mmCIF file of C-alpha atoms in Angstrom:
data_model
loop_
_atom_site.group_PDB
_atom_site.id
_atom_site.type_symbol
_atom_site.label_atom_id
_atom_site.label_comp_id
_atom_site.label_asym_id
_atom_site.label_seq_id
_atom_site.Cartn_x
_atom_site.Cartn_y
_atom_site.Cartn_z
ATOM 1 C CA UNK A 181 100.305 87.797 113.416
ATOM 2 C CA UNK A 182 98.721 90.963 114.991
ATOM 3 C CA UNK A 183 95.178 91.699 113.695
ATOM 4 C CA UNK A 184 96.191 90.104 110.084
ATOM 5 C CA UNK A 185 93.477 89.843 107.648
ATOM 6 C CA UNK A 186 92.575 86.503 106.425
ATOM 7 C CA UNK A 187 94.300 85.525 103.149
ATOM 8 C CA UNK A 188 95.681 82.113 101.678
ATOM 9 C CA UNK A 189 97.905 83.707 99.220
ATOM 10 C CA UNK A 190 101.115 81.573 97.845
ATOM 11 C CA UNK A 191 103.441 82.209 95.483
ATOM 12 C CA UNK A 192 101.637 80.353 93.013
ATOM 13 C CA UNK A 193 99.323 83.326 92.794
ATOM 14 C CA UNK A 194 101.950 85.809 91.840
ATOM 15 C CA UNK A 195 103.632 83.625 89.095
ATOM 16 C CA UNK A 196 102.595 86.357 86.452
ATOM 17 C CA UNK A 197 105.367 88.619 87.764
ATOM 18 C CA UNK A 198 107.883 86.777 85.596
ATOM 19 C CA UNK A 199 105.781 86.494 82.410
ATOM 20 C CA UNK A 200 103.229 88.923 82.013
ATOM 21 C CA UNK A 201 103.911 92.288 80.380
ATOM 22 C CA UNK A 202 102.985 94.771 83.131
ATOM 23 C CA UNK A 203 104.133 97.672 85.408
ATOM 24 C CA UNK A 204 105.648 95.374 87.729
ATOM 25 C CA UNK A 205 107.902 93.848 84.953
ATOM 26 C CA UNK A 206 108.870 97.441 84.314
ATOM 27 C CA UNK A 207 109.701 98.013 87.932
ATOM 28 C CA UNK A 208 111.815 94.536 88.309
ATOM 29 C CA UNK A 209 114.127 95.923 85.495
ATOM 30 C CA UNK A 210 114.449 99.369 87.023
ATOM 31 C CA UNK A 211 114.309 98.956 90.287
ATOM 32 C CA UNK A 212 111.502 99.874 92.668
ATOM 33 C CA UNK A 213 109.811 99.967 96.177
ATOM 34 C CA UNK A 214 106.380 99.065 96.893
ATOM 35 C CA UNK A 215 104.656 99.827 99.945
ATOM 36 C CA UNK A 216 100.909 99.266 101.219
ATOM 37 C CA UNK A 217 99.737 101.515 104.020
ATOM 38 C CA UNK A 218 96.451 101.016 105.791
ATOM 39 C CA UNK A 219 93.913 103.860 106.134
ATOM 40 C CA UNK A 220 96.161 106.410 104.245
ATOM 41 C CA UNK A 221 94.754 108.081 101.113
ATOM 42 C CA UNK A 222 96.953 108.707 98.199
ATOM 43 C CA UNK A 223 96.693 112.413 98.411
ATOM 44 C CA UNK A 224 98.509 112.338 102.054
ATOM 45 C CA UNK A 225 101.337 110.106 100.802
ATOM 46 C CA UNK A 226 103.612 113.179 99.578
ATOM 47 C CA UNK A 227 103.250 115.086 102.885
ATOM 48 C CA UNK A 228 104.065 112.020 105.122
ATOM 49 C CA UNK A 229 107.221 111.112 103.072
ATOM 50 C CA UNK A 230 108.291 114.651 102.241
ATOM 51 C CA UNK A 231 107.665 114.481 98.407
ATOM 52 C CA UNK A 232 106.255 117.253 95.974
ATOM 53 C CA UNK A 233 103.260 117.107 93.544
ATOM 54 C CA UNK A 234 103.996 115.927 90.181
ATOM 55 C CA UNK A 235 100.630 115.156 88.580
ATOM 56 C CA UNK A 236 98.237 112.173 88.065
ATOM 57 C CA UNK A 237 98.454 109.217 85.955
ATOM 58 C CA UNK A 238 95.578 107.273 84.765
ATOM 59 C CA UNK A 239 96.894 103.740 84.341
ATOM 60 C CA UNK A 240 100.486 102.130 84.574
ATOM 61 C CA UNK A 241 101.205 103.375 81.092
ATOM 62 C CA UNK A 242 100.665 106.870 81.925
ATOM 63 C CA UNK A 243 102.870 106.380 85.200
ATOM 64 C CA UNK A 244 105.718 104.601 83.170
ATOM 65 C CA UNK A 245 105.671 107.425 80.834
ATOM 66 C CA UNK A 246 105.824 109.994 83.388
ATOM 67 C CA UNK A 247 108.671 108.130 84.915
ATOM 68 C CA UNK A 248 110.467 108.475 81.395
ATOM 69 C CA UNK A 249 109.700 112.002 81.136
ATOM 70 C CA UNK A 250 111.132 112.468 84.904
ATOM 71 C CA UNK A 251 114.449 110.718 83.949
ATOM 72 C CA UNK A 252 114.791 112.648 80.839
ATOM 73 C CA UNK A 253 114.251 115.904 82.746
ATOM 74 C CA UNK A 254 116.963 114.705 85.204
ATOM 75 C CA UNK A 255 119.190 113.833 82.294
ATOM 76 C CA UNK A 256 119.133 110.213 83.628
ATOM 77 C CA UNK A 257 120.899 111.262 86.663
ATOM 78 C CA UNK A 258 118.087 111.830 89.155
ATOM 79 C CA UNK A 259 118.685 113.262 92.785
ATOM 80 C CA UNK A 260 114.946 112.063 93.358
ATOM 81 C CA UNK A 261 112.551 109.525 92.252
ATOM 82 C CA UNK A 262 108.905 109.412 91.291
ATOM 83 C CA UNK A 263 106.128 107.917 93.414
ATOM 84 C CA UNK A 264 102.817 106.850 92.343
ATOM 85 C CA UNK A 265 100.377 106.298 95.053
ATOM 86 C CA UNK A 266 96.791 104.833 94.067
ATOM 87 C CA UNK A 267 93.899 103.734 96.288
ATOM 88 C CA UNK A 268 93.016 100.323 96.822
ATOM 89 C CA UNK A 269 91.024 98.032 99.388
ATOM 90 C CA UNK A 270 91.713 94.758 101.027
ATOM 91 C CA UNK A 271 89.518 91.790 100.997
ATOM 92 C CA UNK A 272 87.466 93.145 103.958
ATOM 93 C CA UNK A 273 86.709 96.517 102.139
ATOM 94 C CA UNK A 274 88.961 98.470 104.057
ATOM 95 C CA UNK A 275 91.150 101.200 102.290
ATOM 96 C CA UNK A 276 94.750 101.336 101.610
ATOM 97 C CA UNK A 277 97.302 103.351 99.763
ATOM 98 C CA UNK A 278 99.666 101.626 97.239
ATOM 99 C CA UNK A 279 102.650 103.159 96.784
ATOM 100 C CA UNK A 280 105.180 102.418 93.892
ATOM 101 C CA UNK A 281 108.706 104.185 93.923
ATOM 102 C CA UNK A 282 110.112 104.045 90.532
ATOM 103 C CA UNK A 283 113.727 103.156 90.612
ATOM 104 C CA UNK A 284 113.776 104.206 94.475
ATOM 105 C CA UNK A 285 114.042 102.937 97.813
ATOM 106 C CA UNK A 286 111.141 104.384 99.936
ATOM 107 C CA UNK A 287 110.806 100.849 101.586
ATOM 108 C CA UNK A 288 114.380 101.045 102.867
ATOM 109 C CA UNK A 289 114.015 104.424 104.565
ATOM 110 C CA UNK A 290 113.086 104.325 108.299
ATOM 111 C CA UNK A 291 111.912 108.101 108.757
ATOM 112 C CA UNK A 292 109.304 107.958 105.714
ATOM 113 C CA UNK A 293 108.221 104.434 106.519
ATOM 114 C CA UNK A 294 107.933 105.189 110.377
ATOM 115 C CA UNK A 295 105.637 108.202 109.153
ATOM 116 C CA UNK A 296 103.764 106.283 106.766
ATOM 117 C CA UNK A 297 102.896 103.613 109.547
ATOM 118 C CA UNK A 298 102.289 105.745 112.263
ATOM 119 C CA UNK A 299 98.981 104.439 114.073
ATOM 120 C CA UNK A 300 98.534 101.987 111.364
ATOM 121 C CA UNK A 301 100.305 99.160 109.126
ATOM 122 C CA UNK A 302 102.807 99.451 106.326
ATOM 123 C CA UNK A 303 104.336 96.736 104.472
ATOM 124 C CA UNK A 304 106.994 97.047 101.883
ATOM 125 C CA UNK A 305 109.181 95.233 99.407
ATOM 126 C CA UNK A 306 112.112 96.283 97.470
ATOM 127 C CA UNK A 307 114.462 95.244 94.622
ATOM 128 C CA UNK A 308 117.191 97.085 93.237
ATOM 129 C CA UNK A 309 118.148 97.179 89.548
ATOM 130 C CA UNK A 310 121.233 95.085 88.010
ATOM 131 C CA UNK A 311 122.588 92.566 90.677
ATOM 132 C CA UNK A 312 119.518 92.074 92.546
ATOM 133 C CA UNK A 313 119.064 92.858 96.327
ATOM 134 C CA UNK A 314 115.495 91.958 97.409
ATOM 135 C CA UNK A 315 114.202 93.266 100.722
ATOM 136 C CA UNK A 316 110.960 92.822 102.989
ATOM 137 C CA UNK A 317 109.841 95.183 105.813
ATOM 138 C CA UNK A 318 106.790 95.060 108.022
ATOM 139 C CA UNK A 319 106.056 98.353 110.055
ATOM 140 C CA UNK A 320 103.340 98.601 112.825
ATOM 141 C CA UNK A 321 102.552 101.987 114.238
ATOM 142 C CA UNK A 322 106.111 103.298 113.254
ATOM 143 C CA UNK A 323 107.835 100.295 114.532
ATOM 144 C CA UNK A 324 109.856 98.077 112.251
ATOM 145 C CA UNK A 325 108.616 94.673 113.291
ATOM 146 C CA UNK A 326 110.226 92.378 110.812
ATOM 147 C CA UNK A 327 112.546 92.740 107.901
ATOM 148 C CA UNK A 328 114.816 90.516 105.897
ATOM 149 C CA UNK A 329 116.743 89.844 102.565
ATOM 150 C CA UNK A 330 117.079 86.200 103.105
ATOM 151 C CA UNK A 331 114.592 84.853 105.338
ATOM 152 C CA UNK A 332 116.958 82.964 107.663
ATOM 153 C CA UNK A 333 118.414 86.403 108.818
ATOM 154 C CA UNK A 334 115.942 88.580 110.160
ATOM 155 C CA UNK A 335 115.824 91.888 111.880
ATOM 156 C CA UNK A 336 113.076 94.070 113.731
ATOM 157 C CA UNK A 337 111.444 94.235 117.170
ATOM 158 C CA UNK A 338 109.741 90.857 116.448
ATOM 159 C CA UNK A 339 111.847 89.049 113.946
ATOM 160 C CA UNK A 340 110.285 85.650 114.373
ATOM 161 C CA UNK A 341 106.621 86.609 114.457
ATOM 162 C CA UNK A 342 106.070 85.652 110.877
ATOM 163 C CA UNK A 343 108.094 82.549 110.895
ATOM 164 C CA UNK A 344 104.880 80.358 110.547
ATOM 165 C CA UNK A 345 103.816 82.150 107.633
ATOM 166 C CA UNK A 346 107.187 82.182 106.098
ATOM 167 C CA UNK A 347 107.299 78.327 106.335
ATOM 168 C CA UNK A 348 103.634 78.116 104.797
ATOM 169 C CA UNK A 349 105.006 79.925 101.860
ATOM 170 C CA UNK A 350 108.305 78.160 101.414
ATOM 171 C CA UNK A 351 110.366 81.001 102.757
ATOM 172 C CA UNK A 352 112.300 79.063 105.253
ATOM 173 C CA UNK A 353 113.136 80.927 108.300
ATOM 174 C CA UNK A 354 115.819 78.258 109.379
ATOM 175 C CA UNK A 355 117.852 77.615 106.396
ATOM 176 C CA UNK A 356 117.957 77.954 102.525
ATOM 177 C CA UNK A 357 114.399 76.993 101.546
ATOM 178 C CA UNK A 358 113.301 75.407 98.251
ATOM 179 C CA UNK A 359 115.889 76.680 95.601
ATOM 180 C CA UNK A 360 112.998 76.266 92.867
ATOM 181 C CA UNK A 361 110.742 78.819 94.835
ATOM 182 C CA UNK A 362 110.502 82.164 93.316
ATOM 183 C CA UNK A 363 111.083 84.085 96.411
ATOM 184 C CA UNK A 364 109.972 87.601 94.949
ATOM 185 C CA UNK A 365 106.528 85.785 94.297
ATOM 186 C CA UNK A 366 106.568 84.448 97.778
ATOM 187 C CA UNK A 367 107.174 87.764 99.354
ATOM 188 C CA UNK A 368 104.338 89.266 97.464
ATOM 189 C CA UNK A 369 102.360 86.610 98.828
ATOM 190 C CA UNK A 370 103.524 87.217 102.261
ATOM 191 C CA UNK A 371 102.637 90.941 101.863
ATOM 192 C CA UNK A 372 99.079 89.893 100.865
ATOM 193 C CA UNK A 373 98.743 87.652 104.018
ATOM 194 C CA UNK A 374 99.497 90.754 106.077
ATOM 195 C CA UNK A 375 97.269 93.331 104.207
ATOM 196 C CA UNK A 376 94.625 91.226 102.494
ATOM 197 C CA UNK A 377 95.455 93.197 99.155
ATOM 198 C CA UNK A 378 95.764 91.196 96.205
ATOM 199 C CA UNK A 379 98.115 92.830 93.634
ATOM 200 C CA UNK A 380 97.296 91.848 90.066
ATOM 201 C CA UNK A 381 98.091 92.747 86.587
ATOM 202 C CA UNK A 382 94.697 94.478 86.154
ATOM 203 C CA UNK A 383 94.720 96.214 89.550
ATOM 204 C CA UNK A 384 98.393 98.207 88.311
ATOM 205 C CA UNK A 385 97.366 98.510 84.878
ATOM 206 C CA UNK A 386 94.031 100.238 85.835
ATOM 207 C CA UNK A 387 95.027 102.304 88.992
ATOM 208 C CA UNK A 388 95.086 106.011 88.913
ATOM 209 C CA UNK A 389 98.292 107.152 90.312
ATOM 210 C CA UNK A 390 99.007 110.356 92.168
ATOM 211 C CA UNK A 391 102.519 111.059 91.094
ATOM 212 C CA UNK A 392 105.095 112.936 93.299
ATOM 213 C CA UNK A 393 108.690 113.383 93.201
ATOM 214 C CA UNK A 394 110.858 112.174 96.398
ATOM 215 C CA UNK A 395 114.087 113.444 96.885
ATOM 216 C CA UNK A 396 117.086 111.614 97.916
ATOM 217 C CA UNK A 397 117.495 111.487 101.809
ATOM 218 C CA UNK A 398 119.163 115.056 102.921
ATOM 219 C CA UNK A 399 122.679 114.750 104.108
ATOM 220 C CA UNK A 400 123.262 116.939 107.250
ATOM 221 C CA UNK A 401 126.133 119.249 107.065
ATOM 222 C CA UNK A 402 127.867 120.653 103.595
ATOM 223 C CA UNK A 403 131.326 119.376 104.212
ATOM 224 C CA UNK A 404 131.205 115.608 103.241
ATOM 225 C CA UNK A 405 129.538 113.171 101.036
ATOM 226 C CA UNK A 406 127.285 110.426 102.454
ATOM 227 C CA UNK A 407 126.560 107.071 100.861
ATOM 228 C CA UNK A 408 123.769 105.200 101.648
ATOM 229 C CA UNK A 409 124.038 101.450 101.540
ATOM 230 C CA UNK A 410 122.037 98.472 103.373
ATOM 231 C CA UNK A 411 123.381 95.377 104.874
ATOM 232 C CA UNK A 412 122.262 91.917 104.115
ATOM 233 C CA UNK A 413 119.184 92.387 106.416
ATOM 234 C CA UNK A 414 118.175 95.770 104.765
ATOM 235 C CA UNK A 415 119.429 97.899 107.857
ATOM 236 C CA UNK A 416 120.897 101.266 106.715
ATOM 237 C CA UNK A 417 124.592 101.281 106.445
ATOM 238 C CA UNK A 418 126.180 104.998 106.327
ATOM 239 C CA UNK A 419 129.487 105.371 105.036
ATOM 240 C CA UNK A 420 130.545 109.257 105.527
ATOM 241 C CA UNK A 421 133.725 110.752 104.379
ATOM 242 C CA UNK A 422 134.675 114.634 105.075
ATOM 243 C CA UNK A 423 137.604 116.722 103.582
ATOM 244 C CA UNK A 424 138.583 120.367 104.230
ATOM 245 C CA UNK A 425 137.424 123.022 101.677
#
């Protein structure tokens, strides 16, 4: 892998995501994107992705409460999502921004992800609520290097570069892999392998989050409806309908 910080993280290091009451448990129930961006400050995130400042939240509890207030203001039918960005460091002491999109799809948006990763690295994982779809995206200098939902079906400019690490983590790039493996935990371990940042309950609970409002992706023109979907590899699929007014 290209200039990857040393990490020996495994899925077992993230077993807490299914049991510990935490911000991550909330995210799994509501849907989320989580993005780690190297050498980017939390206050830079809104400008890079086109979000509007919302306020600051001291700790995960305040962020969850802010998300509830946000949904209430939107009558539970939001046309935007709430981001929380906090400053974290990797094992080598390098600065990263941890960006949480509550209920949103930031990690699936090529434009914002390219902007976040310009001149640096960004790694994202995503889950929707309800019937789960889970995606992983690795960007380097604005370029999508590797993306997948199922590890055996990968996209990006270097879809096979992570294969060795995928095998080490039990995410078989050639087949079904271990059915007993918690693939979400393994994806968090993969993210740590690429970033050197270990996400823990304590980190999420104690962080100070700069909150901002991220609108849905704009629709060009005013004579149609555009529905944003993703295929099994995490690539965007756009279904567009037009009508006469």
